[in-house]
Amino acid sequence: MHLFLRVRNLVTSLIAPNSTVNRLLGSNEAPSEEERVRLLSRLNDLQTELEWLLGPPYPVVDPENKIQPPQTERTYQSIHNHLFVLSSVRYIPIEIWQQVFEFVVFDPKMRRYDPLGLLTRVSRLWYAAATTHRVLWSTLPPISYLNATGPITPTQHSAILTRLRLFLSKSGSNKIDFQLLYSSSKDVWTENREVILDILDKFVEVSSRWRTAVLNIPTEVVEQGLSPLRNGGALRCLEELHLELSVWGLDRRQLQIAGKLVKVDHFNDAPNLRHVTLKTSVINTFSAFRGRILNDNNTTFDFHLPWSQIETYHGRIETTGG
């Protein structure tokens, strides 16, 4: 009997070589129908061999149990590997994986972990499932430089644009949700102004696809960066807007001068806009001359929105201009 098993296993191993098992162990792919038949045949032989080694009915083998003979452990491990590559999980349709991925990608707790990057690196199957499902790419990773303390380097700038182009390409013509957040001292802003304007410009170019827009930007770039939004149809898909405009603290002398009026009418032509949050904030400025923090500003904001269609609104205005 032992000789018969040895000969039979040798023949089976030639038909279903270990390379097939090893290849499948390195991925989530399902074996072909031909491979499946060979693997099932080999699995049956291995189970018969294990039964012969242990005696019927054979108990569950603990691979950590060092008392087991080496041949038994090898046979058990081979059975385990065959069962693993024959698992029905490998036959789950790609459409089901795509639905599962939605729960992962859209989980707020996962955003800081780059879930799409993680999923696409698991296997070729998962890569195909993720990269062909446009809805997964419709929520762009936040671009956040809140409280920036130094210049955005050319390498960082290039990486942001590359990733942005990737998501815009993979999402096709789908509506998109995005966040662009920036704040810093006025000195640091001088170094980063052109970079932020460039990134903002890339978003404005696809404004017709905006569904949810979260913008936290310095007030001084509003007119230059957002003026194309006034064009008819530029915001036809926008449903939700979170806009925070920041200014820097002024000293007493500057506050005595008539405050600046900033008209924000760039979102007035947005037929589907229903939910709005508006905020203005003052970025504390340290005055070395006066030796204190400046935290007041007299800028006045004049917001124009399609108020008659707004369903929810939240606002917080921190500038003394109102």
PDB file of C-alpha atoms in Angstrom:
ATOM      1  CA  MET A   1       0.000   0.000   0.000  1.00  0.00           C
ATOM      2  CA  HIS A   2       2.800   2.384   0.946  1.00  0.00           C
ATOM      3  CA  LEU A   3       4.632   1.717  -2.333  1.00  0.00           C
ATOM      4  CA  PHE A   4       1.397   2.198  -4.281  1.00  0.00           C
ATOM      5  CA  LEU A   5       0.833   5.628  -2.665  1.00  0.00           C
ATOM      6  CA  ARG A   6       4.386   6.691  -3.386  1.00  0.00           C
ATOM      7  CA  VAL A   7       4.096   5.771  -7.042  1.00  0.00           C
ATOM      8  CA  ARG A   8       0.669   7.355  -7.392  1.00  0.00           C
ATOM      9  CA  ASN A   9       1.773  10.567  -5.702  1.00  0.00           C
ATOM     10  CA  LEU A  10       4.772  10.750  -7.985  1.00  0.00           C
ATOM     11  CA  VAL A  11       2.567  10.465 -11.061  1.00  0.00           C
ATOM     12  CA  THR A  12       0.079  13.002  -9.688  1.00  0.00           C
ATOM     13  CA  SER A  13       2.828  15.449  -8.846  1.00  0.00           C
ATOM     14  CA  LEU A  14       3.922  15.318 -12.463  1.00  0.00           C
ATOM     15  CA  ILE A  15       0.397  16.159 -13.565  1.00  0.00           C
ATOM     16  CA  ALA A  16      -0.181  18.856 -10.922  1.00  0.00           C
ATOM     17  CA  PRO A  17       3.304  20.183 -10.089  1.00  0.00           C
ATOM     18  CA  ASN A  18       3.998  22.127  -6.920  1.00  0.00           C
ATOM     19  CA  SER A  19       4.700  25.175  -9.056  1.00  0.00           C
ATOM     20  CA  THR A  20       0.937  25.537  -9.612  1.00  0.00           C
ATOM     21  CA  VAL A  21       0.262  25.566  -5.879  1.00  0.00           C
ATOM     22  CA  ASN A  22       3.154  27.932  -5.202  1.00  0.00           C
ATOM     23  CA  ARG A  23       1.987  30.316  -7.911  1.00  0.00           C
ATOM     24  CA  LEU A  24      -1.551  30.392  -6.574  1.00  0.00           C
ATOM     25  CA  LEU A  25      -0.371  30.811  -2.983  1.00  0.00           C
ATOM     26  CA  GLY A  26       1.253  34.051  -4.082  1.00  0.00           C
ATOM     27  CA  SER A  27      -1.999  35.554  -5.340  1.00  0.00           C
ATOM     28  CA  ASN A  28      -5.774  35.578  -4.944  1.00  0.00           C
ATOM     29  CA  GLU A  29      -6.368  34.188  -8.414  1.00  0.00           C
ATOM     30  CA  ALA A  30      -8.503  31.083  -8.961  1.00  0.00           C
ATOM     31  CA  PRO A  31      -7.017  28.034 -10.674  1.00  0.00           C
ATOM     32  CA  SER A  32      -8.159  27.248 -14.191  1.00  0.00           C
ATOM     33  CA  GLU A  33     -10.673  24.433 -14.637  1.00  0.00           C
ATOM     34  CA  GLU A  34      -7.912  22.092 -15.770  1.00  0.00           C
ATOM     35  CA  GLU A  35      -5.731  23.047 -12.810  1.00  0.00           C
ATOM     36  CA  ARG A  36      -8.668  22.626 -10.456  1.00  0.00           C
ATOM     37  CA  VAL A  37      -9.237  19.032 -11.614  1.00  0.00           C
ATOM     38  CA  ARG A  38      -5.577  18.179 -11.094  1.00  0.00           C
ATOM     39  CA  LEU A  39      -5.438  19.862  -7.707  1.00  0.00           C
ATOM     40  CA  LEU A  40      -8.547  18.006  -6.513  1.00  0.00           C
ATOM     41  CA  SER A  41      -7.040  14.715  -7.636  1.00  0.00           C
ATOM     42  CA  ARG A  42      -3.812  15.506  -5.839  1.00  0.00           C
ATOM     43  CA  LEU A  43      -5.737  16.581  -2.728  1.00  0.00           C
ATOM     44  CA  ASN A  44      -7.577  13.257  -2.660  1.00  0.00           C
ATOM     45  CA  ASP A  45      -4.260  11.392  -2.821  1.00  0.00           C
ATOM     46  CA  LEU A  46      -2.798  13.496  -0.027  1.00  0.00           C
ATOM     47  CA  GLN A  47      -5.792  12.862   2.196  1.00  0.00           C
ATOM     48  CA  THR A  48      -5.499   9.143   1.509  1.00  0.00           C
ATOM     49  CA  GLU A  49      -1.807   9.272   2.356  1.00  0.00           C
ATOM     50  CA  LEU A  50      -2.490  11.115   5.616  1.00  0.00           C
ATOM     51  CA  GLU A  51      -5.138   8.562   6.536  1.00  0.00           C
ATOM     52  CA  TRP A  52      -2.662   5.771   5.880  1.00  0.00           C
ATOM     53  CA  LEU A  53      -0.011   7.490   7.991  1.00  0.00           C
ATOM     54  CA  LEU A  54      -2.285   8.125  10.973  1.00  0.00           C
ATOM     55  CA  GLY A  55      -4.767   5.336  10.629  1.00  0.00           C
ATOM     56  CA  PRO A  56      -8.492   5.880   9.927  1.00  0.00           C
ATOM     57  CA  PRO A  57     -10.239   7.902  11.075  1.00  0.00           C
ATOM     58  CA  TYR A  58      -7.297  10.323  11.244  1.00  0.00           C
ATOM     59  CA  PRO A  59      -7.460  13.149  13.793  1.00  0.00           C
ATOM     60  CA  VAL A  60      -6.854  16.810  13.126  1.00  0.00           C
ATOM     61  CA  VAL A  61      -3.108  17.366  12.943  1.00  0.00           C
ATOM     62  CA  ASP A  62      -1.583  20.211  14.883  1.00  0.00           C
ATOM     63  CA  PRO A  63       1.357  21.472  12.774  1.00  0.00           C
ATOM     64  CA  GLU A  64       2.896  22.904  15.972  1.00  0.00           C
ATOM     65  CA  ASN A  65       2.958  19.478  17.569  1.00  0.00           C
ATOM     66  CA  LYS A  66       6.580  18.393  17.196  1.00  0.00           C
ATOM     67  CA  ILE A  67       5.685  14.766  18.088  1.00  0.00           C
ATOM     68  CA  GLN A  68       4.162  14.262  14.642  1.00  0.00           C
ATOM     69  CA  PRO A  69       6.462  12.472  12.160  1.00  0.00           C
ATOM     70  CA  PRO A  70       8.054  14.765   9.541  1.00  0.00           C
ATOM     71  CA  GLN A  71       6.238  12.983   6.696  1.00  0.00           C
ATOM     72  CA  THR A  72       2.904  13.581   8.450  1.00  0.00           C
ATOM     73  CA  GLU A  73       3.630  17.284   8.875  1.00  0.00           C
ATOM     74  CA  ARG A  74       4.630  17.648   5.216  1.00  0.00           C
ATOM     75  CA  THR A  75       1.508  15.856   4.056  1.00  0.00           C
ATOM     76  CA  TYR A  76      -0.712  17.922   6.326  1.00  0.00           C
ATOM     77  CA  GLN A  77       0.890  21.174   5.107  1.00  0.00           C
ATOM     78  CA  SER A  78       0.429  20.109   1.502  1.00  0.00           C
ATOM     79  CA  ILE A  79      -3.252  19.364   2.171  1.00  0.00           C
ATOM     80  CA  HIS A  80      -3.626  22.761   3.801  1.00  0.00           C
ATOM     81  CA  ASN A  81      -2.055  24.500   0.800  1.00  0.00           C
ATOM     82  CA  HIS A  82      -4.269  22.653  -1.676  1.00  0.00           C
ATOM     83  CA  LEU A  83      -7.412  23.504   0.281  1.00  0.00           C
ATOM     84  CA  PHE A  84      -6.288  27.126   0.422  1.00  0.00           C
ATOM     85  CA  VAL A  85      -5.786  27.506  -3.335  1.00  0.00           C
ATOM     86  CA  LEU A  86      -9.066  25.661  -4.004  1.00  0.00           C
ATOM     87  CA  SER A  87     -11.030  27.961  -1.673  1.00  0.00           C
ATOM     88  CA  SER A  88     -14.333  29.220  -3.050  1.00  0.00           C
ATOM     89  CA  VAL A  89     -13.262  32.760  -2.075  1.00  0.00           C
ATOM     90  CA  ARG A  90     -11.047  32.736  -5.147  1.00  0.00           C
ATOM     91  CA  TYR A  91     -14.112  32.324  -7.363  1.00  0.00           C
ATOM     92  CA  ILE A  92     -15.883  35.430  -6.095  1.00  0.00           C
ATOM     93  CA  PRO A  93     -16.819  37.538  -9.160  1.00  0.00           C
ATOM     94  CA  ILE A  94     -14.856  40.738  -9.660  1.00  0.00           C
ATOM     95  CA  GLU A  95     -18.096  42.735  -9.348  1.00  0.00           C
ATOM     96  CA  ILE A  96     -18.519  41.468  -5.781  1.00  0.00           C
ATOM     97  CA  TRP A  97     -14.977  42.474  -4.890  1.00  0.00           C
ATOM     98  CA  GLN A  98     -15.697  45.943  -6.242  1.00  0.00           C
ATOM     99  CA  GLN A  99     -18.716  46.256  -3.952  1.00  0.00           C
ATOM    100  CA  VAL A 100     -16.634  45.122  -0.987  1.00  0.00           C
ATOM    101  CA  PHE A 101     -13.930  47.631  -1.864  1.00  0.00           C
ATOM    102  CA  GLU A 102     -16.466  50.446  -1.687  1.00  0.00           C
ATOM    103  CA  PHE A 103     -16.990  49.756   2.014  1.00  0.00           C
ATOM    104  CA  VAL A 104     -13.232  49.941   2.542  1.00  0.00           C
ATOM    105  CA  VAL A 105     -12.478  53.006   0.427  1.00  0.00           C
ATOM    106  CA  PHE A 106     -15.405  55.072   1.682  1.00  0.00           C
ATOM    107  CA  ASP A 107     -14.850  54.252   5.359  1.00  0.00           C
ATOM    108  CA  PRO A 108     -13.725  57.576   6.918  1.00  0.00           C
ATOM    109  CA  LYS A 109     -11.405  55.668   9.257  1.00  0.00           C
ATOM    110  CA  MET A 110      -9.458  54.324   6.259  1.00  0.00           C
ATOM    111  CA  ARG A 111      -8.737  57.605   4.489  1.00  0.00           C
ATOM    112  CA  ARG A 112      -5.375  58.193   6.126  1.00  0.00           C
ATOM    113  CA  TYR A 113      -4.182  54.709   5.107  1.00  0.00           C
ATOM    114  CA  ASP A 114      -4.453  55.147   1.319  1.00  0.00           C
ATOM    115  CA  PRO A 115      -6.955  52.244   0.974  1.00  0.00           C
ATOM    116  CA  LEU A 116      -6.807  52.147  -2.821  1.00  0.00           C
ATOM    117  CA  GLY A 117      -3.050  51.896  -2.746  1.00  0.00           C
ATOM    118  CA  LEU A 118      -3.292  48.979  -0.324  1.00  0.00           C
ATOM    119  CA  LEU A 119      -5.967  47.145  -2.304  1.00  0.00           C
ATOM    120  CA  THR A 120      -4.239  47.434  -5.661  1.00  0.00           C
ATOM    121  CA  ARG A 121      -1.056  45.884  -4.285  1.00  0.00           C
ATOM    122  CA  VAL A 122      -2.642  42.629  -3.047  1.00  0.00           C
ATOM    123  CA  SER A 123      -2.974  40.758  -6.334  1.00  0.00           C
ATOM    124  CA  ARG A 124      -3.558  41.187 -10.059  1.00  0.00           C
ATOM    125  CA  LEU A 125      -7.227  40.325  -9.550  1.00  0.00           C
ATOM    126  CA  TRP A 126      -7.697  42.995  -6.902  1.00  0.00           C
ATOM    127  CA  TYR A 127      -5.716  45.478  -8.976  1.00  0.00           C
ATOM    128  CA  ALA A 128      -8.048  44.882 -11.916  1.00  0.00           C
ATOM    129  CA  ALA A 129     -11.126  45.068  -9.684  1.00  0.00           C
ATOM    130  CA  ALA A 130     -10.075  48.364  -8.130  1.00  0.00           C
ATOM    131  CA  THR A 131      -8.691  50.156 -11.171  1.00  0.00           C
ATOM    132  CA  THR A 132     -11.726  49.404 -13.344  1.00  0.00           C
ATOM    133  CA  HIS A 133     -14.323  50.498 -10.791  1.00  0.00           C
ATOM    134  CA  ARG A 134     -14.608  54.230 -11.356  1.00  0.00           C
ATOM    135  CA  VAL A 135     -16.697  55.003  -8.288  1.00  0.00           C
ATOM    136  CA  LEU A 136     -13.757  54.017  -6.055  1.00  0.00           C
ATOM    137  CA  TRP A 137     -11.704  56.838  -7.551  1.00  0.00           C
ATOM    138  CA  SER A 138     -14.423  59.482  -7.286  1.00  0.00           C
ATOM    139  CA  THR A 139     -13.410  60.511  -3.768  1.00  0.00           C
ATOM    140  CA  LEU A 140     -10.007  62.116  -4.126  1.00  0.00           C
ATOM    141  CA  PRO A 141      -7.458  61.888  -1.291  1.00  0.00           C
ATOM    142  CA  PRO A 142      -7.418  65.117   0.734  1.00  0.00           C
ATOM    143  CA  ILE A 143      -4.706  67.611  -0.093  1.00  0.00           C
ATOM    144  CA  SER A 144      -3.969  69.175   3.261  1.00  0.00           C
ATOM    145  CA  TYR A 145      -1.333  71.693   4.241  1.00  0.00           C
ATOM    146  CA  LEU A 146      -3.013  73.155   7.291  1.00  0.00           C
ATOM    147  CA  ASN A 147      -0.627  75.099   9.521  1.00  0.00           C
ATOM    148  CA  ALA A 148       2.166  74.688   6.989  1.00  0.00           C
ATOM    149  CA  THR A 149       5.521  75.730   8.425  1.00  0.00           C
ATOM    150  CA  GLY A 150       7.658  75.695   5.296  1.00  0.00           C
ATOM    151  CA  PRO A 151       7.620  75.637   1.517  1.00  0.00           C
ATOM    152  CA  ILE A 152       6.007  72.837  -0.445  1.00  0.00           C
ATOM    153  CA  THR A 153       8.938  71.266  -2.273  1.00  0.00           C
ATOM    154  CA  PRO A 154       8.937  70.616  -6.039  1.00  0.00           C
ATOM    155  CA  THR A 155       8.939  66.879  -5.292  1.00  0.00           C
ATOM    156  CA  GLN A 156       5.839  67.205  -3.113  1.00  0.00           C
ATOM    157  CA  HIS A 157       4.171  69.412  -5.701  1.00  0.00           C
ATOM    158  CA  SER A 158       4.880  66.908  -8.471  1.00  0.00           C
ATOM    159  CA  ALA A 159       3.626  63.986  -6.356  1.00  0.00           C
ATOM    160  CA  ILE A 160       0.365  65.793  -5.614  1.00  0.00           C
ATOM    161  CA  LEU A 161      -0.275  66.536  -9.291  1.00  0.00           C
ATOM    162  CA  THR A 162       0.588  62.969 -10.343  1.00  0.00           C
ATOM    163  CA  ARG A 163      -1.824  61.492  -7.818  1.00  0.00           C
ATOM    164  CA  LEU A 164      -4.488  64.019  -8.731  1.00  0.00           C
ATOM    165  CA  ARG A 165      -4.202  63.157 -12.424  1.00  0.00           C
ATOM    166  CA  LEU A 166      -4.400  59.446 -11.577  1.00  0.00           C
ATOM    167  CA  PHE A 167      -7.670  59.811  -9.661  1.00  0.00           C
ATOM    168  CA  LEU A 168      -9.218  62.123 -12.231  1.00  0.00           C
ATOM    169  CA  SER A 169      -8.320  59.671 -14.986  1.00  0.00           C
ATOM    170  CA  LYS A 170      -9.508  56.528 -13.164  1.00  0.00           C
ATOM    171  CA  SER A 171     -12.798  58.152 -12.133  1.00  0.00           C
ATOM    172  CA  GLY A 172     -13.680  58.817 -15.778  1.00  0.00           C
ATOM    173  CA  SER A 173     -16.545  61.277 -16.036  1.00  0.00           C
ATOM    174  CA  ASN A 174     -17.952  60.510 -12.571  1.00  0.00           C
ATOM    175  CA  LYS A 175     -18.786  63.234 -10.113  1.00  0.00           C
ATOM    176  CA  ILE A 176     -15.970  63.828  -7.645  1.00  0.00           C
ATOM    177  CA  ASP A 177     -15.555  64.773  -3.991  1.00  0.00           C
ATOM    178  CA  PHE A 178     -12.373  66.570  -2.974  1.00  0.00           C
ATOM    179  CA  GLN A 179     -10.665  68.561  -0.234  1.00  0.00           C
ATOM    180  CA  LEU A 180      -8.033  71.267  -0.615  1.00  0.00           C
ATOM    181  CA  LEU A 181      -6.921  72.660   2.724  1.00  0.00           C
ATOM    182  CA  TYR A 182      -4.208  75.246   3.317  1.00  0.00           C
ATOM    183  CA  SER A 183      -3.209  77.630   6.077  1.00  0.00           C
ATOM    184  CA  SER A 184       0.076  79.140   7.199  1.00  0.00           C
ATOM    185  CA  SER A 185       1.724  82.312   8.324  1.00  0.00           C
ATOM    186  CA  LYS A 186       1.860  85.079   5.759  1.00  0.00           C
ATOM    187  CA  ASP A 187       5.605  84.572   5.242  1.00  0.00           C
ATOM    188  CA  VAL A 188       5.203  80.874   4.466  1.00  0.00           C
ATOM    189  CA  TRP A 189       2.226  81.637   2.247  1.00  0.00           C
ATOM    190  CA  THR A 190       4.421  83.846   0.079  1.00  0.00           C
ATOM    191  CA  GLU A 191       6.559  80.786  -0.687  1.00  0.00           C
ATOM    192  CA  ASN A 192       3.602  78.469  -1.352  1.00  0.00           C
ATOM    193  CA  ARG A 193       1.173  80.775  -3.129  1.00  0.00           C
ATOM    194  CA  GLU A 194       1.950  79.685  -6.690  1.00  0.00           C
ATOM    195  CA  VAL A 195       1.881  75.988  -5.770  1.00  0.00           C
ATOM    196  CA  ILE A 196      -1.554  76.234  -4.152  1.00  0.00           C
ATOM    197  CA  LEU A 197      -2.869  78.268  -7.072  1.00  0.00           C
ATOM    198  CA  ASP A 198      -1.595  75.600  -9.467  1.00  0.00           C
ATOM    199  CA  ILE A 199      -3.316  72.813  -7.526  1.00  0.00           C
ATOM    200  CA  LEU A 200      -6.506  74.855  -7.238  1.00  0.00           C
ATOM    201  CA  ASP A 201      -6.400  75.463 -10.987  1.00  0.00           C
ATOM    202  CA  LYS A 202      -6.353  71.691 -11.620  1.00  0.00           C
ATOM    203  CA  PHE A 203      -9.526  71.299  -9.584  1.00  0.00           C
ATOM    204  CA  VAL A 204     -11.236  74.264 -11.256  1.00  0.00           C
ATOM    205  CA  GLU A 205     -10.533  72.729 -14.674  1.00  0.00           C
ATOM    206  CA  VAL A 206     -12.899  69.852 -13.746  1.00  0.00           C
ATOM    207  CA  SER A 207     -15.407  71.932 -11.757  1.00  0.00           C
ATOM    208  CA  SER A 208     -18.279  70.544 -13.864  1.00  0.00           C
ATOM    209  CA  ARG A 209     -17.675  67.213 -12.076  1.00  0.00           C
ATOM    210  CA  TRP A 210     -17.639  68.595  -8.515  1.00  0.00           C
ATOM    211  CA  ARG A 211     -20.187  66.947  -6.237  1.00  0.00           C
ATOM    212  CA  THR A 212     -18.724  67.833  -2.828  1.00  0.00           C
ATOM    213  CA  ALA A 213     -16.121  70.577  -2.578  1.00  0.00           C
ATOM    214  CA  VAL A 214     -14.205  71.301   0.627  1.00  0.00           C
ATOM    215  CA  LEU A 215     -12.018  74.386   0.300  1.00  0.00           C
ATOM    216  CA  ASN A 216      -9.999  76.030   3.042  1.00  0.00           C
ATOM    217  CA  ILE A 217      -7.870  78.666   1.320  1.00  0.00           C
ATOM    218  CA  PRO A 218      -6.497  82.169   1.876  1.00  0.00           C
ATOM    219  CA  THR A 219      -8.957  84.863   0.872  1.00  0.00           C
ATOM    220  CA  GLU A 220      -6.478  86.606  -1.405  1.00  0.00           C
ATOM    221  CA  VAL A 221      -6.575  83.818  -4.016  1.00  0.00           C
ATOM    222  CA  VAL A 222     -10.361  83.639  -4.286  1.00  0.00           C
ATOM    223  CA  GLU A 223     -10.728  85.968  -7.242  1.00  0.00           C
ATOM    224  CA  GLN A 224      -7.714  84.712  -9.159  1.00  0.00           C
ATOM    225  CA  GLY A 225      -8.270  81.045  -8.446  1.00  0.00           C
ATOM    226  CA  LEU A 226     -12.067  80.727  -8.544  1.00  0.00           C
ATOM    227  CA  SER A 227     -13.166  83.280 -11.162  1.00  0.00           C
ATOM    228  CA  PRO A 228     -13.757  80.578 -13.874  1.00  0.00           C
ATOM    229  CA  LEU A 229     -16.541  79.178 -11.672  1.00  0.00           C
ATOM    230  CA  ARG A 230     -18.741  82.059 -12.698  1.00  0.00           C
ATOM    231  CA  ASN A 231     -19.043  80.594 -16.189  1.00  0.00           C
ATOM    232  CA  GLY A 232     -22.445  79.040 -16.829  1.00  0.00           C
ATOM    233  CA  GLY A 233     -22.558  75.314 -16.135  1.00  0.00           C
ATOM    234  CA  ALA A 234     -19.216  75.258 -14.339  1.00  0.00           C
ATOM    235  CA  LEU A 235     -20.866  73.927 -11.176  1.00  0.00           C
ATOM    236  CA  ARG A 236     -23.802  72.002 -12.585  1.00  0.00           C
ATOM    237  CA  CYS A 237     -23.154  68.915 -10.411  1.00  0.00           C
ATOM    238  CA  LEU A 238     -22.176  70.625  -7.149  1.00  0.00           C
ATOM    239  CA  GLU A 239     -24.386  69.446  -4.273  1.00  0.00           C
ATOM    240  CA  GLU A 240     -22.369  70.266  -1.175  1.00  0.00           C
ATOM    241  CA  LEU A 241     -19.954  73.108  -0.434  1.00  0.00           C
ATOM    242  CA  HIS A 242     -17.712  73.646   2.575  1.00  0.00           C
ATOM    243  CA  LEU A 243     -15.833  76.906   2.159  1.00  0.00           C
ATOM    244  CA  GLU A 244     -13.478  78.461   4.677  1.00  0.00           C
ATOM    245  CA  LEU A 245     -11.618  81.635   3.792  1.00  0.00           C
ATOM    246  CA  SER A 246      -8.736  82.769   5.933  1.00  0.00           C
ATOM    247  CA  VAL A 247      -7.128  86.162   6.499  1.00  0.00           C
ATOM    248  CA  TRP A 248      -4.180  87.202   8.651  1.00  0.00           C
ATOM    249  CA  GLY A 249      -4.333  89.204  11.856  1.00  0.00           C
ATOM    250  CA  LEU A 250      -3.808  92.960  11.568  1.00  0.00           C
ATOM    251  CA  ASP A 251      -2.303  95.423  13.995  1.00  0.00           C
ATOM    252  CA  ARG A 252      -4.224  98.354  15.492  1.00  0.00           C
ATOM    253  CA  ARG A 253      -3.036 100.801  12.868  1.00  0.00           C
ATOM    254  CA  GLN A 254      -4.168  98.535  10.020  1.00  0.00           C
ATOM    255  CA  LEU A 255      -7.512  97.957  11.702  1.00  0.00           C
ATOM    256  CA  GLN A 256      -8.197 101.705  11.735  1.00  0.00           C
ATOM    257  CA  ILE A 257      -8.056 101.738   7.941  1.00  0.00           C
ATOM    258  CA  ALA A 258     -11.320 100.939   6.168  1.00  0.00           C
ATOM    259  CA  GLY A 259     -11.693  97.180   5.912  1.00  0.00           C
ATOM    260  CA  LYS A 260     -11.541  95.351   2.609  1.00  0.00           C
ATOM    261  CA  LEU A 261     -14.782  94.092   1.005  1.00  0.00           C
ATOM    262  CA  VAL A 262     -14.542  90.623  -0.550  1.00  0.00           C
ATOM    263  CA  LYS A 263     -17.386  89.587  -2.814  1.00  0.00           C
ATOM    264  CA  VAL A 264     -17.799  85.826  -3.084  1.00  0.00           C
ATOM    265  CA  ASP A 265     -20.320  85.117  -5.863  1.00  0.00           C
ATOM    266  CA  HIS A 266     -18.467  82.261  -7.542  1.00  0.00           C
ATOM    267  CA  PHE A 267     -20.958  79.628  -6.340  1.00  0.00           C
ATOM    268  CA  ASN A 268     -24.126  81.495  -7.177  1.00  0.00           C
ATOM    269  CA  ASP A 269     -24.803  79.511 -10.357  1.00  0.00           C
ATOM    270  CA  ALA A 270     -24.956  75.985  -8.932  1.00  0.00           C
ATOM    271  CA  PRO A 271     -28.422  74.536  -9.679  1.00  0.00           C
ATOM    272  CA  ASN A 272     -27.979  71.406  -7.538  1.00  0.00           C
ATOM    273  CA  LEU A 273     -26.325  72.998  -4.513  1.00  0.00           C
ATOM    274  CA  ARG A 274     -28.256  72.012  -1.369  1.00  0.00           C
ATOM    275  CA  HIS A 275     -25.821  71.954   1.564  1.00  0.00           C
ATOM    276  CA  VAL A 276     -23.480  74.812   2.479  1.00  0.00           C
ATOM    277  CA  THR A 277     -21.000  75.578   5.238  1.00  0.00           C
ATOM    278  CA  LEU A 278     -19.330  78.995   5.193  1.00  0.00           C
ATOM    279  CA  LYS A 279     -16.555  80.063   7.533  1.00  0.00           C
ATOM    280  CA  THR A 280     -14.054  82.869   7.766  1.00  0.00           C
ATOM    281  CA  SER A 281     -11.053  82.584  10.045  1.00  0.00           C
ATOM    282  CA  VAL A 282      -8.255  84.826  11.221  1.00  0.00           C
ATOM    283  CA  ILE A 283      -4.763  83.307  11.250  1.00  0.00           C
ATOM    284  CA  ASN A 284      -2.848  84.618  14.225  1.00  0.00           C
ATOM    285  CA  THR A 285       0.090  86.791  13.264  1.00  0.00           C
ATOM    286  CA  PHE A 286       2.971  87.467  15.624  1.00  0.00           C
ATOM    287  CA  SER A 287       4.088  91.074  15.694  1.00  0.00           C
ATOM    288  CA  ALA A 288       7.749  91.233  16.642  1.00  0.00           C
ATOM    289  CA  PHE A 289       7.498  95.020  16.873  1.00  0.00           C
ATOM    290  CA  ARG A 290       4.647  94.910  19.378  1.00  0.00           C
ATOM    291  CA  GLY A 291       5.647  91.592  20.916  1.00  0.00           C
ATOM    292  CA  ARG A 292       2.166  90.109  20.781  1.00  0.00           C
ATOM    293  CA  ILE A 293      -0.217  87.986  18.726  1.00  0.00           C
ATOM    294  CA  LEU A 294      -2.488  89.766  16.267  1.00  0.00           C
ATOM    295  CA  ASN A 295      -5.791  87.923  15.961  1.00  0.00           C
ATOM    296  CA  ASP A 296      -8.220  90.425  14.493  1.00  0.00           C
ATOM    297  CA  ASN A 297      -9.111  91.467  10.959  1.00  0.00           C
ATOM    298  CA  ASN A 298     -11.731  93.857   9.598  1.00  0.00           C
ATOM    299  CA  THR A 299     -12.356  92.252   6.199  1.00  0.00           C
ATOM    300  CA  THR A 300     -16.028  92.148   5.195  1.00  0.00           C
ATOM    301  CA  PHE A 301     -17.352  89.214   3.173  1.00  0.00           C
ATOM    302  CA  ASP A 302     -20.312  89.449   0.828  1.00  0.00           C
ATOM    303  CA  PHE A 303     -21.481  85.918   0.032  1.00  0.00           C
ATOM    304  CA  HIS A 304     -23.841  85.292  -2.881  1.00  0.00           C
ATOM    305  CA  LEU A 305     -25.474  81.871  -3.033  1.00  0.00           C
ATOM    306  CA  PRO A 306     -28.687  80.417  -4.516  1.00  0.00           C
ATOM    307  CA  TRP A 307     -30.291  80.725  -1.092  1.00  0.00           C
ATOM    308  CA  SER A 308     -33.789  79.677  -2.181  1.00  0.00           C
ATOM    309  CA  GLN A 309     -32.629  76.140  -2.925  1.00  0.00           C
ATOM    310  CA  ILE A 310     -30.299  75.638   0.062  1.00  0.00           C
ATOM    311  CA  GLU A 311     -31.596  72.972   2.468  1.00  0.00           C
ATOM    312  CA  THR A 312     -28.915  73.108   5.177  1.00  0.00           C
ATOM    313  CA  TYR A 313     -26.610  75.974   6.056  1.00  0.00           C
ATOM    314  CA  HIS A 314     -23.946  76.464   8.711  1.00  0.00           C
ATOM    315  CA  GLY A 315     -21.877  79.600   9.072  1.00  0.00           C
ATOM    316  CA  ARG A 316     -19.172  81.065  11.309  1.00  0.00           C
ATOM    317  CA  ILE A 317     -17.688  84.463  10.634  1.00  0.00           C
ATOM    318  CA  GLU A 318     -14.655  85.430  12.724  1.00  0.00           C
ATOM    319  CA  THR A 319     -13.681  88.722  11.107  1.00  0.00           C
ATOM    320  CA  THR A 320     -14.914  91.934  12.685  1.00  0.00           C
ATOM    321  CA  GLY A 321     -16.016  93.212   9.304  1.00  0.00           C
ATOM    322  CA  GLY A 322     -18.978  90.836   9.481  1.00  0.00           C
TER     323      GLY A 322
END
